Amino acid sequence: MKLKDNEDKIYHLDEKKVMAIAGDTCDRERFASFIQRNLDWYKYKNGYELDLDATAEFTRSELATAIRKGPYNVNLLIAGYDDKSEKARLYWLDYFGTLQEVKKGAHGYANYFTSSVLDNHYKADMTLEEGKEAIKAGVQVLQKRFMMSQPKFVMKIITKDGTQVEEI
Amino acid sequence: SMSRYDRAITVFSPDGHLFQVEYALEAVKRGTTAVGVRGKDVLVLGVEKRAAAKLQDPRTMRKIVKLDDHICLAFSGLSADARVLINKARVECQSYRLNVEDKSSLEYITRYIAGVQQKYTQSGGVRPFGISMLVVGFDADGTPNLYQTDPAGTYYAWKAHAIGRNSKTVLEFLEKHYTDESNEESIKLAVKALLEVVESGSKNIEVAVLTRGNVEFLDDEQIEKYVQMVEDEKAEEKKEP
């Protein structure tokens, strides 16, 4: 039974920051909106965007506060390009408020299938093309081994020039 | 303790005046001039820039601020008070978006700001904000808006308006020469009106131009271009018998 094939779970936080969220739909939508609105408020109040590592920490902090009050049942990956340090970074967060900067990551069932594949593809200073190939290899293994049929994947690429959206 | 906040600062006078509000309006009248013009497809804000003191860092202190993607404002009066009101409004803009999934209309946010200003005329232990604001922006349906708020908490929509020092002179000029013929004419009108009371020169004024989907703060060069146009027009007018 097919529900939807065009639900985009990668939310844009700023021009060069995205947040991929997996979990209960209501929490996912509400938490994403909440973080987006807080980042926009920061931008208008201070005249500049919150930087990437502060964004990850802020997100983590909200999750950590919520877990013992009213948890958001969501796991996230935050990805972005930090203009100041001229570096691209990836962060792995979960609903407890765990935060870890990582080179590659996944959440949910995808983690079981792709972690080894991404591990094999990863090397230091990968190019954009090599990165795309790694993602595609991960998608391929899911489409081969995972019991759920997922024919369409959305891919978002962030560089110093901004965010691009592609379909796999 | 509670008793310390018992005395309301804003109370009625025997003849029905709220003197604190009227005094706040005086503070606004001392503030630097701000002008707003609503065109068919454009909104223009212009403010007088006070010259920086000699030893002061000439970093641009923008007097025209953005509340949200589609809303800008200029103010006259106590800039510290303005900072507080502006930040409250910025929170409200995002709060509205979070709850309603849409950007707020200009009327909504103006009503909110005016509501805050009114609250401070009817609360214990506080004084009114010494601020009048000109709020501009396009609604989701494309309608351009120019609103004004004042320390009493009232708000009005305007086609063009001026607040602050010498605002009467500027308003008279606007009433005489208002046009929404074209974007260029609207921008020129705002600059010309402001230059009636501000010393000529791009370094003395700040201008923001809003079109649907875009907010532009004019740089010195662009402002100088309009100043020059206005000067030329004035010279031409003088020549005519």
Coordinates of C-alpha atoms in Angstrom, one line a residue:
Chain A
M1 CA 0.0 0.0 0.0
K2 CA 1.6 3.2 -1.2
L3 CA 1.0 6.3 0.9
K4 CA 3.2 9.0 -0.5
D5 CA 6.3 9.1 -2.6
N6 CA 7.1 12.8 -2.4
E7 CA 7.3 13.6 1.3
D8 CA 10.5 15.7 1.6
K9 CA 12.0 15.1 5.0
I10 CA 15.1 17.2 4.5
Y11 CA 14.2 20.7 5.8
H12 CA 16.0 23.8 4.8
L13 CA 17.2 25.8 7.8
D14 CA 19.2 28.5 6.0
E15 CA 20.8 28.9 2.6
K16 CA 23.6 26.4 3.4
K17 CA 22.1 24.3 6.1
V18 CA 19.7 21.4 6.0
M19 CA 18.2 19.1 8.5
A20 CA 17.1 15.5 7.6
I21 CA 14.5 14.3 10.2
A22 CA 13.1 10.8 10.7
G23 CA 10.4 9.9 13.2
D24 CA 6.8 10.5 14.1
T25 CA 5.3 12.8 11.5
C26 CA 3.7 15.2 13.9
D27 CA 6.9 15.6 15.9
R28 CA 9.0 15.8 12.8
E29 CA 6.9 18.7 11.3
R30 CA 6.6 20.6 14.6
F31 CA 10.2 20.2 15.5
A32 CA 11.5 21.2 12.1
S33 CA 9.2 24.3 12.0
F34 CA 10.3 25.2 15.6
I35 CA 14.0 25.1 14.7
Q36 CA 13.4 27.0 11.4
R37 CA 11.5 29.7 13.1
N38 CA 14.1 30.1 15.9
L39 CA 16.9 30.4 13.3
D40 CA 14.9 33.0 11.4
W41 CA 14.3 34.9 14.5
Y42 CA 18.0 34.9 15.3
K43 CA 18.7 36.1 11.8
Y44 CA 16.3 39.1 12.0
K45 CA 17.3 40.0 15.6
N46 CA 21.1 39.9 15.0
G47 CA 21.4 40.7 11.4
Y48 CA 23.3 37.5 10.6
E49 CA 22.6 33.7 10.6
L50 CA 23.5 31.4 13.4
D51 CA 26.6 29.5 12.5
L52 CA 26.6 25.8 11.8
D53 CA 28.0 24.3 15.0
A54 CA 25.9 26.6 17.1
T55 CA 22.8 25.5 15.1
A56 CA 23.6 21.9 15.8
E57 CA 24.1 22.6 19.5
F58 CA 20.9 24.6 19.8
T59 CA 19.0 21.8 18.2
R60 CA 20.6 19.3 20.5
S61 CA 19.8 21.5 23.5
E62 CA 16.1 21.6 22.6
L63 CA 16.0 17.9 22.3
A64 CA 17.8 17.3 25.6
T65 CA 15.4 19.6 27.4
A66 CA 12.4 18.0 25.8
I67 CA 13.3 14.4 26.5
R68 CA 12.4 14.6 30.2
K69 CA 9.5 16.9 29.7
G70 CA 7.7 16.1 26.4
P71 CA 10.0 14.3 24.0
Y72 CA 10.2 14.9 20.3
N73 CA 10.4 11.3 18.8
V74 CA 12.8 12.3 16.0
N75 CA 16.3 11.5 14.9
L76 CA 18.2 13.9 12.8
L77 CA 21.2 14.6 10.6
I78 CA 22.2 18.2 10.2
A79 CA 24.4 19.1 7.2
G80 CA 25.8 22.4 6.1
Y81 CA 28.6 24.5 4.8
D82 CA 30.2 26.9 7.4
D83 CA 31.4 30.1 5.6
K84 CA 33.6 31.2 8.4
S85 CA 35.8 28.1 8.7
E86 CA 35.2 27.2 5.0
K87 CA 34.3 23.7 5.9
A88 CA 31.4 21.4 5.3
R89 CA 30.2 19.5 8.3
L90 CA 27.7 16.7 9.2
Y91 CA 26.1 16.1 12.6
W92 CA 24.3 13.1 14.0
L93 CA 21.6 13.8 16.6
D94 CA 19.0 11.6 18.2
Y95 CA 15.9 12.2 20.3
F96 CA 17.7 12.0 23.6
G97 CA 19.8 15.0 22.7
T98 CA 22.9 13.2 21.5
L99 CA 25.1 15.3 19.3
Q100 CA 28.2 14.1 17.4
E101 CA 30.0 15.5 14.4
V102 CA 30.5 12.7 12.0
K103 CA 31.9 12.0 8.5
K104 CA 29.0 9.8 7.5
G105 CA 25.8 8.6 9.2
A106 CA 22.3 7.3 9.0
H107 CA 19.3 6.7 11.2
G108 CA 16.8 4.0 11.6
Y109 CA 16.8 0.8 9.5
A110 CA 19.0 2.6 6.9
N111 CA 21.8 2.5 9.5
Y112 CA 21.9 -1.3 9.5
F113 CA 22.2 -1.6 5.8
T114 CA 24.3 1.4 4.8
S115 CA 26.9 1.8 7.5
S116 CA 29.2 -0.8 6.0
V117 CA 28.7 0.5 2.5
L118 CA 29.4 4.1 3.5
D119 CA 32.4 2.9 5.5
N120 CA 33.8 1.2 2.4
H121 CA 33.3 4.3 0.2
Y122 CA 34.6 6.8 2.7
K123 CA 38.1 8.3 2.5
A124 CA 39.6 11.5 3.6
D125 CA 39.0 14.6 1.3
M126 CA 36.4 12.9 -0.9
T127 CA 35.3 14.9 -3.9
L128 CA 31.7 15.9 -4.6
E129 CA 31.3 13.2 -7.2
E130 CA 32.8 10.5 -4.8
G131 CA 30.4 11.7 -2.2
K132 CA 27.4 11.3 -4.5
E133 CA 28.6 7.8 -5.5
A134 CA 28.7 6.8 -1.9
I135 CA 25.2 8.0 -1.3
K136 CA 24.0 6.2 -4.4
A137 CA 25.7 3.0 -3.3
G138 CA 23.9 3.3 0.0
V139 CA 20.5 3.8 -1.7
Q140 CA 21.2 0.9 -4.0
V141 CA 21.9 -1.5 -1.1
L142 CA 18.6 -0.4 0.6
Q143 CA 16.7 -0.9 -2.6
K144 CA 18.2 -4.4 -2.9
R145 CA 18.1 -5.7 0.7
F146 CA 15.5 -3.7 2.6
M147 CA 12.0 -5.2 2.6
M148 CA 10.3 -1.8 2.1
S149 CA 10.1 -0.7 -1.5
Q150 CA 11.5 2.8 -1.8
P151 CA 11.9 3.7 -5.5
K152 CA 12.5 7.4 -5.0
F153 CA 15.1 9.2 -3.0
V154 CA 15.7 13.0 -2.7
M155 CA 19.3 14.1 -2.4
K156 CA 20.4 17.5 -1.2
I157 CA 24.0 18.7 -1.8
I158 CA 25.4 21.7 0.1
T159 CA 28.6 23.5 -1.1
K160 CA 30.0 26.9 -0.6
D161 CA 27.7 28.0 -3.4
G162 CA 24.4 26.9 -1.7
T163 CA 22.1 24.0 -1.7
Q164 CA 21.1 21.8 -4.7
V165 CA 18.3 19.3 -4.9
E166 CA 18.6 16.1 -6.9
E167 CA 16.5 13.0 -7.3
I168 CA 18.1 9.6 -7.2
Chain B
S1 CA 6.5 44.2 46.6
M2 CA 3.1 44.7 45.0
S3 CA 2.7 48.2 46.5
R4 CA 5.7 49.5 44.5
Y5 CA 3.9 48.9 41.2
D6 CA 0.5 50.2 42.5
R7 CA 1.0 53.7 41.1
A8 CA 0.1 53.8 37.4
I9 CA 2.3 56.3 35.7
T10 CA -0.2 57.0 33.0
V11 CA -3.3 58.4 34.6
F12 CA -6.1 60.6 33.3
S13 CA -5.9 64.3 33.9
P14 CA -9.2 66.0 35.0
D15 CA -9.9 67.2 31.5
G16 CA -9.4 63.8 30.0
H17 CA -5.7 64.0 28.8
L18 CA -3.1 61.3 29.2
F19 CA -0.1 63.5 29.7
Q20 CA 2.4 60.7 29.7
V21 CA 1.3 59.8 26.2
E22 CA 1.4 63.4 25.1
Y23 CA 4.9 63.8 26.5
A24 CA 5.9 60.6 24.7
L25 CA 4.6 62.2 21.5
E26 CA 6.9 65.2 22.2
A27 CA 9.8 62.8 22.4
V28 CA 8.9 61.5 19.0
K29 CA 8.7 65.0 17.6
R30 CA 12.4 65.4 18.7
G31 CA 13.5 62.3 16.9
T32 CA 15.1 62.1 13.5
T33 CA 12.7 62.4 10.5
A34 CA 11.3 59.3 8.8
V35 CA 9.2 59.3 5.7
G36 CA 7.2 56.5 4.0
V37 CA 5.6 56.3 0.6
R38 CA 3.3 53.7 -0.8
G39 CA 3.3 53.2 -4.6
K40 CA 1.3 50.8 -6.7
D41 CA 4.2 48.4 -6.9
V42 CA 6.7 49.8 -4.5
L43 CA 7.1 50.9 -0.9
V44 CA 9.8 53.4 0.1
L45 CA 11.2 54.3 3.5
G46 CA 13.6 57.2 4.0
V47 CA 15.2 58.3 7.3
E48 CA 17.4 61.2 8.4
K49 CA 20.8 60.0 9.4
R50 CA 22.3 62.0 12.2
A51 CA 26.0 62.7 11.6
A52 CA 28.3 60.5 13.7
A53 CA 30.5 62.2 16.4
K54 CA 34.1 62.7 15.5
L55 CA 35.5 59.8 17.6
Q56 CA 32.6 57.5 16.9
D57 CA 33.0 54.4 14.9
P58 CA 31.2 55.3 11.6
R59 CA 29.9 51.7 11.3
T60 CA 26.4 52.1 9.8
M61 CA 23.7 52.1 12.4
R62 CA 20.8 51.1 10.2
K63 CA 17.8 53.0 11.2
I64 CA 15.6 51.1 8.8
V65 CA 15.2 47.5 10.1
K66 CA 13.8 44.2 8.8
L67 CA 11.2 42.5 10.9
D68 CA 10.7 39.6 8.6
D69 CA 11.4 38.6 5.1
H70 CA 8.7 40.9 3.8
I71 CA 8.3 43.6 6.5
C72 CA 10.5 46.7 7.1
L73 CA 10.2 49.5 9.5
A74 CA 11.5 52.9 10.4
F75 CA 11.0 54.8 13.6
S76 CA 11.3 58.2 15.2
G77 CA 12.0 58.8 18.9
L78 CA 13.9 57.0 21.6
S79 CA 16.1 54.4 19.8
A80 CA 16.5 52.3 22.9
D81 CA 12.7 52.0 23.2
A82 CA 12.5 51.1 19.5
R83 CA 15.0 48.3 20.0
V84 CA 12.7 46.6 22.6
L85 CA 9.6 47.0 20.4
I86 CA 11.3 45.8 17.3
N87 CA 12.6 42.7 19.0
K88 CA 9.1 41.9 20.3
A89 CA 7.7 42.3 16.8
R90 CA 10.4 40.0 15.4
V91 CA 9.4 37.3 17.8
E92 CA 5.7 37.8 16.9
C93 CA 6.5 37.5 13.2
Q94 CA 8.1 34.1 13.7
S95 CA 5.5 33.0 16.3
Y96 CA 2.8 33.8 13.8
R97 CA 4.6 31.8 11.1
L98 CA 5.1 28.8 13.4
N99 CA 1.4 28.6 14.3
V100 CA -0.2 29.5 11.1
E101 CA 2.4 28.4 8.5
D102 CA 2.1 31.7 6.6
K103 CA 3.7 35.0 6.8
S104 CA 1.7 37.6 8.7
S105 CA -0.1 40.5 7.0
L106 CA 1.1 44.0 7.6
E107 CA -2.0 44.9 9.4
Y108 CA -1.6 42.0 11.8
I109 CA 1.9 43.0 12.8
T110 CA 1.1 46.7 13.0
R111 CA -1.9 45.8 15.2
Y112 CA 0.4 43.8 17.4
I113 CA 3.0 46.6 17.8
A114 CA 0.2 49.1 18.4
G115 CA -1.3 46.7 21.0
V116 CA 2.0 46.6 22.9
Q117 CA 2.3 50.3 22.8
Q118 CA -1.2 50.7 24.2
K119 CA -0.6 48.1 26.9
Y120 CA 2.2 50.4 28.2
T121 CA -0.3 53.2 28.6
Q122 CA -2.5 51.2 30.8
S123 CA -0.1 49.2 33.0
G124 CA 1.3 49.9 36.5
G125 CA 4.8 51.0 36.9
V126 CA 5.7 51.5 33.2
R127 CA 5.8 54.4 30.9
P128 CA 4.8 54.6 27.2
F129 CA 7.3 53.9 24.5
G130 CA 8.6 57.2 23.1
I131 CA 8.3 55.8 19.5
S132 CA 6.3 56.2 16.4
M133 CA 6.8 53.7 13.7
L134 CA 6.3 53.4 9.9
V135 CA 5.8 49.8 9.0
V136 CA 5.9 48.8 5.4
G137 CA 5.5 45.6 3.4
F138 CA 3.5 43.6 0.8
D139 CA 0.9 41.1 2.0
A140 CA 0.7 37.6 0.6
D141 CA -1.8 38.7 -1.9
G142 CA 0.5 41.4 -3.2
T143 CA -1.1 44.5 -1.7
P144 CA 1.4 47.1 -0.6
N145 CA 0.9 48.6 2.8
L146 CA 2.2 51.6 4.8
Y147 CA 1.1 51.8 8.4
Q148 CA 2.0 54.2 11.2
T149 CA 1.9 53.5 15.0
D150 CA 2.2 56.1 17.8
P151 CA 2.8 56.1 21.6
A152 CA -0.9 56.1 22.3
G153 CA -1.2 52.7 20.6
T154 CA -3.2 53.9 17.6
Y155 CA -2.4 52.9 14.1
Y156 CA -3.3 54.2 10.7
A157 CA -2.8 53.2 7.1
W158 CA -1.3 55.8 4.9
K159 CA -0.5 56.5 1.2
A160 CA 2.5 58.5 2.4
H161 CA 3.5 59.8 5.8
A162 CA 6.2 61.4 7.8
I163 CA 7.1 61.3 11.5
G164 CA 9.7 62.9 13.7
R165 CA 11.4 66.3 13.4
N166 CA 9.7 68.7 10.9
S167 CA 7.3 66.0 9.9
K168 CA 4.6 68.6 9.4
T169 CA 6.6 70.3 6.7
V170 CA 7.4 66.9 5.0
L171 CA 3.7 65.9 5.3
E172 CA 2.6 69.1 3.6
F173 CA 5.0 68.5 0.8
L174 CA 3.7 64.9 0.4
E175 CA 0.1 66.0 0.3
K176 CA 1.0 68.5 -2.4
H177 CA 3.1 66.2 -4.6
Y178 CA 1.9 62.6 -3.9
T179 CA 1.9 60.4 -6.9
D180 CA 2.0 56.6 -7.4
E181 CA 2.7 57.0 -11.1
S182 CA 5.8 54.7 -11.1
N183 CA 8.3 53.2 -8.8
E184 CA 10.9 55.7 -9.8
E185 CA 8.5 58.6 -9.0
S186 CA 7.7 57.1 -5.6
I187 CA 11.3 56.8 -4.6
K188 CA 12.1 60.3 -5.9
L189 CA 9.1 61.6 -3.9
A190 CA 10.4 60.1 -0.7
V191 CA 13.9 61.5 -1.2
K192 CA 12.6 64.9 -2.3
A193 CA 10.2 65.1 0.7
L194 CA 13.0 64.1 3.1
L195 CA 15.4 66.6 1.6
E196 CA 12.9 69.4 2.3
V197 CA 14.0 69.2 6.0
V198 CA 17.4 67.3 5.9
E199 CA 20.6 68.7 4.6
S200 CA 21.3 67.6 1.1
G201 CA 23.7 64.7 0.6
S202 CA 23.6 60.9 0.4
K203 CA 25.5 60.7 3.7
N204 CA 22.6 62.3 5.6
I205 CA 19.8 60.0 4.5
E206 CA 19.1 56.3 4.4
V207 CA 16.6 54.7 2.0
A208 CA 15.0 51.3 1.7
V209 CA 13.0 50.2 -1.3
L210 CA 10.6 47.2 -1.2
T211 CA 9.1 45.5 -4.2
R212 CA 7.1 42.3 -4.2
G213 CA 9.6 39.6 -3.0
N214 CA 12.5 42.0 -2.5
V215 CA 13.9 44.3 0.0
E216 CA 16.7 46.6 -1.0
F217 CA 18.7 49.0 1.2
L218 CA 20.1 51.6 -1.2
D219 CA 23.8 52.2 -1.0
D220 CA 25.5 55.6 -1.0
E221 CA 25.9 55.6 -4.8
Q222 CA 22.2 54.8 -5.5
I223 CA 21.1 57.4 -3.0
E224 CA 23.4 60.0 -4.5
K225 CA 21.8 59.3 -7.9
Y226 CA 18.3 60.2 -6.5
V227 CA 19.6 63.2 -4.6
Q228 CA 21.2 64.5 -7.8
M229 CA 17.9 63.9 -9.7
V230 CA 16.0 65.9 -7.0
E231 CA 18.6 68.7 -7.0
D232 CA 18.4 68.9 -10.8
E233 CA 14.6 69.1 -10.6
K234 CA 14.7 71.8 -8.0
A235 CA 17.1 73.8 -10.1
E236 CA 14.8 73.4 -13.1
E237 CA 11.8 74.6 -11.0
K238 CA 13.7 77.7 -9.9
K239 CA 14.4 78.6 -13.5
E240 CA 10.7 78.5 -14.6
P241 CA 9.3 82.1 -14.6

